[in-house]
Short mmCIF file of C-alpha atoms in Angstrom, two decimals:
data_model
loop_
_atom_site.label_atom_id
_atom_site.label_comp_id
_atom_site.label_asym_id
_atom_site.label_seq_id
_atom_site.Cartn_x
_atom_site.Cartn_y
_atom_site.Cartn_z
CA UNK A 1 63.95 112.90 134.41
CA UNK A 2 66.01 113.93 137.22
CA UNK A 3 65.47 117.14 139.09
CA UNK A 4 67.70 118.85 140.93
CA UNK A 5 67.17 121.79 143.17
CA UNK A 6 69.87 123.88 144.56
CA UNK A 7 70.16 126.49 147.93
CA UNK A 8 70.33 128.98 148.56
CA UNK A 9 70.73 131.39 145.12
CA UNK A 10 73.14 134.41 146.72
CA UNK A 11 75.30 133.72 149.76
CA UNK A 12 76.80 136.26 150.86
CA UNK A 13 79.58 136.08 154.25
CA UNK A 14 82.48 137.60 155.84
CA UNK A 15 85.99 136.16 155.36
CA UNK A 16 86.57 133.57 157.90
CA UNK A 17 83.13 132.38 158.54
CA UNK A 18 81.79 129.15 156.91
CA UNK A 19 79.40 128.49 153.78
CA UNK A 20 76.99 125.66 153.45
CA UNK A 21 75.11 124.90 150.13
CA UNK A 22 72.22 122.67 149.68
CA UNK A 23 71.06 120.18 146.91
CA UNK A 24 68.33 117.95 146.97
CA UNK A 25 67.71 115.94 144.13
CA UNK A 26 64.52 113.48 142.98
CA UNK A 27 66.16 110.16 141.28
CA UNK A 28 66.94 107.69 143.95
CA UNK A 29 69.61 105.98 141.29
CA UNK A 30 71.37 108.98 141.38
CA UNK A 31 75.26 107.60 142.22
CA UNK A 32 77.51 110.68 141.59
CA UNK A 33 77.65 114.07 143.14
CA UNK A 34 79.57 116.49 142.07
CA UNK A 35 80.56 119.98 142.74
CA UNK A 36 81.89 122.75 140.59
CA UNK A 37 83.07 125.71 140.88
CA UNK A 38 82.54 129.16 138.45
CA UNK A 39 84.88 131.51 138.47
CA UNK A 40 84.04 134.99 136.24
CA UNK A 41 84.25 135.08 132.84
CA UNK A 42 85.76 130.94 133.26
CA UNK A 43 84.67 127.53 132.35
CA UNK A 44 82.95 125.17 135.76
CA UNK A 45 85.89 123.89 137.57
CA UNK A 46 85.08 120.39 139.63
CA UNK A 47 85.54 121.15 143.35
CA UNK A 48 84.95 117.60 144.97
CA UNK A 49 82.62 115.10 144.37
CA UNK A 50 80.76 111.94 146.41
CA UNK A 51 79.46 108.37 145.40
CA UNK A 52 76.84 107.10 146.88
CA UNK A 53 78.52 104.19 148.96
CA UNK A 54 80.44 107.36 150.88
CA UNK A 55 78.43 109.64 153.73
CA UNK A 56 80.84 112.22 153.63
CA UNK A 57 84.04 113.65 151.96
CA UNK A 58 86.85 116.30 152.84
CA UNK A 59 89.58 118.01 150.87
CA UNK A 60 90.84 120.73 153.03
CA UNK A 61 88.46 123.58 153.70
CA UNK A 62 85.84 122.00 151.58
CA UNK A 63 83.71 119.25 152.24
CA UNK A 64 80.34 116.96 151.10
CA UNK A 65 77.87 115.42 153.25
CA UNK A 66 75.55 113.15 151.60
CA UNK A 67 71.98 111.82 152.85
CA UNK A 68 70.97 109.49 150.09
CA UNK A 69 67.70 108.73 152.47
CA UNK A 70 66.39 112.18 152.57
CA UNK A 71 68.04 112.53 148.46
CA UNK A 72 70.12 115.65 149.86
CA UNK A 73 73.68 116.55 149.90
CA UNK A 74 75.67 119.79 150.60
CA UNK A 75 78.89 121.71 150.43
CA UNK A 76 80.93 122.82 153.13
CA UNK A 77 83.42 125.55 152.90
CA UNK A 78 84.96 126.57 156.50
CA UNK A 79 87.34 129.52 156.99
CA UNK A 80 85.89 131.31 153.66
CA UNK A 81 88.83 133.46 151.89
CA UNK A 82 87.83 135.92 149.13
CA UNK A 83 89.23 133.89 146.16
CA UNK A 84 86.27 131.52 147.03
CA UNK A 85 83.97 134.19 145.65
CA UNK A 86 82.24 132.29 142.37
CA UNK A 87 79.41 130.21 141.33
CA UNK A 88 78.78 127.02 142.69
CA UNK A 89 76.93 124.29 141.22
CA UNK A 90 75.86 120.68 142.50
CA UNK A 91 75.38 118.16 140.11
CA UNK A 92 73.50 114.83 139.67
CA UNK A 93 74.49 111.40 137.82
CA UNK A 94 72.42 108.52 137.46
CA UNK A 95 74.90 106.82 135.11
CA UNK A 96 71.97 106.69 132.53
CA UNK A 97 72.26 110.13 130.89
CA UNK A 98 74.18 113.41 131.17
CA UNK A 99 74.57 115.57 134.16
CA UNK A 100 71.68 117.11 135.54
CA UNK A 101 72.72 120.41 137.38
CA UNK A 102 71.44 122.94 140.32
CA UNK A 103 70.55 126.42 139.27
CA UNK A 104 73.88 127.82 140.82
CA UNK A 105 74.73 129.44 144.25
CA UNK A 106 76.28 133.38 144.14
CA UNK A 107 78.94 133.40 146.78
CA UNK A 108 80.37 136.17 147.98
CA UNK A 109 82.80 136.46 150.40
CA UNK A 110 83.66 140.14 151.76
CA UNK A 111 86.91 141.24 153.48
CA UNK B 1 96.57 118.36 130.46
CA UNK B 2 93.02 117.97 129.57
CA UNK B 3 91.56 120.22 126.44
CA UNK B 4 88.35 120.55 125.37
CA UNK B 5 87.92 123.77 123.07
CA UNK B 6 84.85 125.59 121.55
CA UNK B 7 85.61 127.59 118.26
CA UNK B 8 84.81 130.50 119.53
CA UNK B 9 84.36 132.57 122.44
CA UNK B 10 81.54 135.09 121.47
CA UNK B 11 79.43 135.22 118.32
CA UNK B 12 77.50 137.90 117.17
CA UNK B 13 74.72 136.29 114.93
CA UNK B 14 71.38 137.69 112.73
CA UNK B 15 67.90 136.37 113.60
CA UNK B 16 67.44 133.80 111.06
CA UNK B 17 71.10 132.91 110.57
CA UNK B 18 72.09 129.22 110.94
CA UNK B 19 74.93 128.95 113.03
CA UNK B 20 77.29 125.59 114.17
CA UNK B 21 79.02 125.98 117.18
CA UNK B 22 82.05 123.83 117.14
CA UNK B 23 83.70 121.45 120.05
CA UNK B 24 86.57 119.56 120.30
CA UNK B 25 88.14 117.27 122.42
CA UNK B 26 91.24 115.57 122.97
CA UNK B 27 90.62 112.84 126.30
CA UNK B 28 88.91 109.98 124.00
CA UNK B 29 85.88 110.43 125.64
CA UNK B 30 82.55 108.58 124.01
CA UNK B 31 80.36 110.92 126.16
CA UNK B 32 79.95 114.66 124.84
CA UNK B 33 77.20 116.80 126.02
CA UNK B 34 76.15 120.56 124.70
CA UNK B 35 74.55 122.84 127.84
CA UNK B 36 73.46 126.14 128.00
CA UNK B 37 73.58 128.69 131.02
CA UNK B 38 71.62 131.04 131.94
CA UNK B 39 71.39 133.75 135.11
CA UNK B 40 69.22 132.02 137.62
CA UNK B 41 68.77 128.71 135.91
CA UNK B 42 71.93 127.02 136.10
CA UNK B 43 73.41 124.58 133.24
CA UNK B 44 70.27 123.15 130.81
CA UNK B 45 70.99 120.30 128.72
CA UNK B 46 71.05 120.86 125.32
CA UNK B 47 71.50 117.55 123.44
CA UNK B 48 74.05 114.73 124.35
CA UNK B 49 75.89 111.85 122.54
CA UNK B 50 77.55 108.88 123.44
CA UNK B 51 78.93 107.41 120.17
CA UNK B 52 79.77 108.43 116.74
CA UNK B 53 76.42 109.12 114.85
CA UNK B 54 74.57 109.00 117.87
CA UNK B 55 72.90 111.82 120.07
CA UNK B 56 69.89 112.16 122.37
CA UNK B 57 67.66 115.03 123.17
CA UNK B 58 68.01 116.59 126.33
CA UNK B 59 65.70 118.89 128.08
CA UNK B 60 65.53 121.73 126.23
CA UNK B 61 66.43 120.47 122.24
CA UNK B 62 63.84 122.64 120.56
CA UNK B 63 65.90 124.86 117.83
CA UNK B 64 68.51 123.30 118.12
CA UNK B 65 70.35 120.18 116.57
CA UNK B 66 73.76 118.16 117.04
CA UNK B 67 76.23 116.22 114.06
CA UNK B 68 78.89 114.29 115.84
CA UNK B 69 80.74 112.39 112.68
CA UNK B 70 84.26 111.86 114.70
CA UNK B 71 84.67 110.96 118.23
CA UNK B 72 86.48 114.20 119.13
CA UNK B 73 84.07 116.68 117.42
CA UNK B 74 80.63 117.60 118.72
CA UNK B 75 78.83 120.40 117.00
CA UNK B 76 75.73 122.33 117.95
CA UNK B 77 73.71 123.77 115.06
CA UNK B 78 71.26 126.58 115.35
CA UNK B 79 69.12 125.79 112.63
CA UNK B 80 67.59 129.54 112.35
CA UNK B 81 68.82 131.93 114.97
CA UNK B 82 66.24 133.72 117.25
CA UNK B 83 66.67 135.78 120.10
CA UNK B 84 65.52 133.61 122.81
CA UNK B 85 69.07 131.43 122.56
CA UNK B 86 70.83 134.72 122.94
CA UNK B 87 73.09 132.96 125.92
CA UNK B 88 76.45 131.30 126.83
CA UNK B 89 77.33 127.74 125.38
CA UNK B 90 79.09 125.09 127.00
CA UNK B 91 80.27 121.96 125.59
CA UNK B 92 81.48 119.01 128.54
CA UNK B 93 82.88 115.70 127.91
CA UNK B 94 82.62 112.91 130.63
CA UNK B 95 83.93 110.11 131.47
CA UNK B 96 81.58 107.25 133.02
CA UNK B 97 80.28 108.29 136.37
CA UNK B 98 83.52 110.53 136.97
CA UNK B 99 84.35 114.18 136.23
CA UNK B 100 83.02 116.68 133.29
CA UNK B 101 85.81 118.76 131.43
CA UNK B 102 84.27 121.73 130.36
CA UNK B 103 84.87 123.94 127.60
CA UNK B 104 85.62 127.50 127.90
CA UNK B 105 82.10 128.80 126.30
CA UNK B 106 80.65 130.39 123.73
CA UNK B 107 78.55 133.62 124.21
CA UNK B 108 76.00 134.18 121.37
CA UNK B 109 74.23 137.13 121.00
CA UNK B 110 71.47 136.87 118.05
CA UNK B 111 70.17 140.13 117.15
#
């Protein structure tokens, strides 16, 4: 099945500064990438998300590259603000089964 | 405004106990999916369905079994409680290749 590994575990960076996660992931079919977001003590929250006919996509501070050659793809967050402190999780859909998710990123983001 | 909704958010259960963790959803989704998470290793599928009647095993079914006899309903069953599944539960729902709606988790504790 699908494997999906996720980078780094803890990130931890001043307000202001930027945060990059990484994902690579094994199944070349893979056509959906999503992120989502964990809040404490609350249910994953989707963030953004790619196909695989896009390179890259922005939504304000956040964005998603995507290398579908080298099966990686990351999140962007630029000008990092304390309520972005949560888990973050990429996630991988071959359209065949369910989604097949990263082991989670810690951010935290101090004043 | 989307709802899915787990019976309960935390359960305090006896080794040996069976116990049926309860999902619901109202977006007339066919795909329903039961994960567990754990610190460090992300979201782990548990079983998934994408009809009535229907389920497959995901990558971590042993102990565990699934009943989905209406569209909207997707229940987990613990067939005899240990302490190893001590952990949060999360039920999704998913369109094709677009977003998961989350549930807002179950924590069981079997002691």
């Amino acid at each position: 099945g699908e494997n999906v590994e996720q980078h780094p575990s803890t990130l931890s960076v001043q307000e202001g500064d930027s945060a990059v996660i990484k994902c690579t992931y094994s199944d070349s079919a893979s056509n959906y990438f999503p992120w989502y977001k964990q809040e404490l003590g609350k249910r994953p929250q989707l963030i953004i998300d790619i196909r695989s006919n896009v390179g890259e996509k922005k939504d304000q501070r956040i964005a998603v590259t995507l290398n579908k050659t080298a099966k990686h793809f990351s999140l962007h967050i630029t000008e990092t603000q304390p309520e972005d402190s949560a888990v973050y999780f990429c996630a991988v859909d071959t359209g065949r089964r369910a989604l097949t998710f990263g082991s989670g990123t810690r951010l935290q983001v101090q004043p | 405004d989307v709802k899915v909704t787990q019976s309960s958010r935390y359960l305090v259960k006896r080794t040996g106990e069976k116990v049926f963790l309860e999902c619901v959803q109202d977006m007339d989704h066919e795909n329903m999916f039961w994960y567990r998470q754990d610190p460090g290793l992300g979201l782990r599928l548990i079983y998934f369905s994408y009809d009535v009647k229907m389920k497959e095993k995901g990558d971590i079914p042993e102990g565990y079994s699934v009943s989905r006899e209406k569209k909207e309903r997707f229940s987990l069953i613990l067939e005899s409680a240990s302490t190893n599944q001590t952990s949060m539960y999360l039920c999704a729902t998913q369109g094709a290749g677009t977003e998961a709606f989350f549930g807002q988790g179950t924590r069981l504790t079997v002691v």
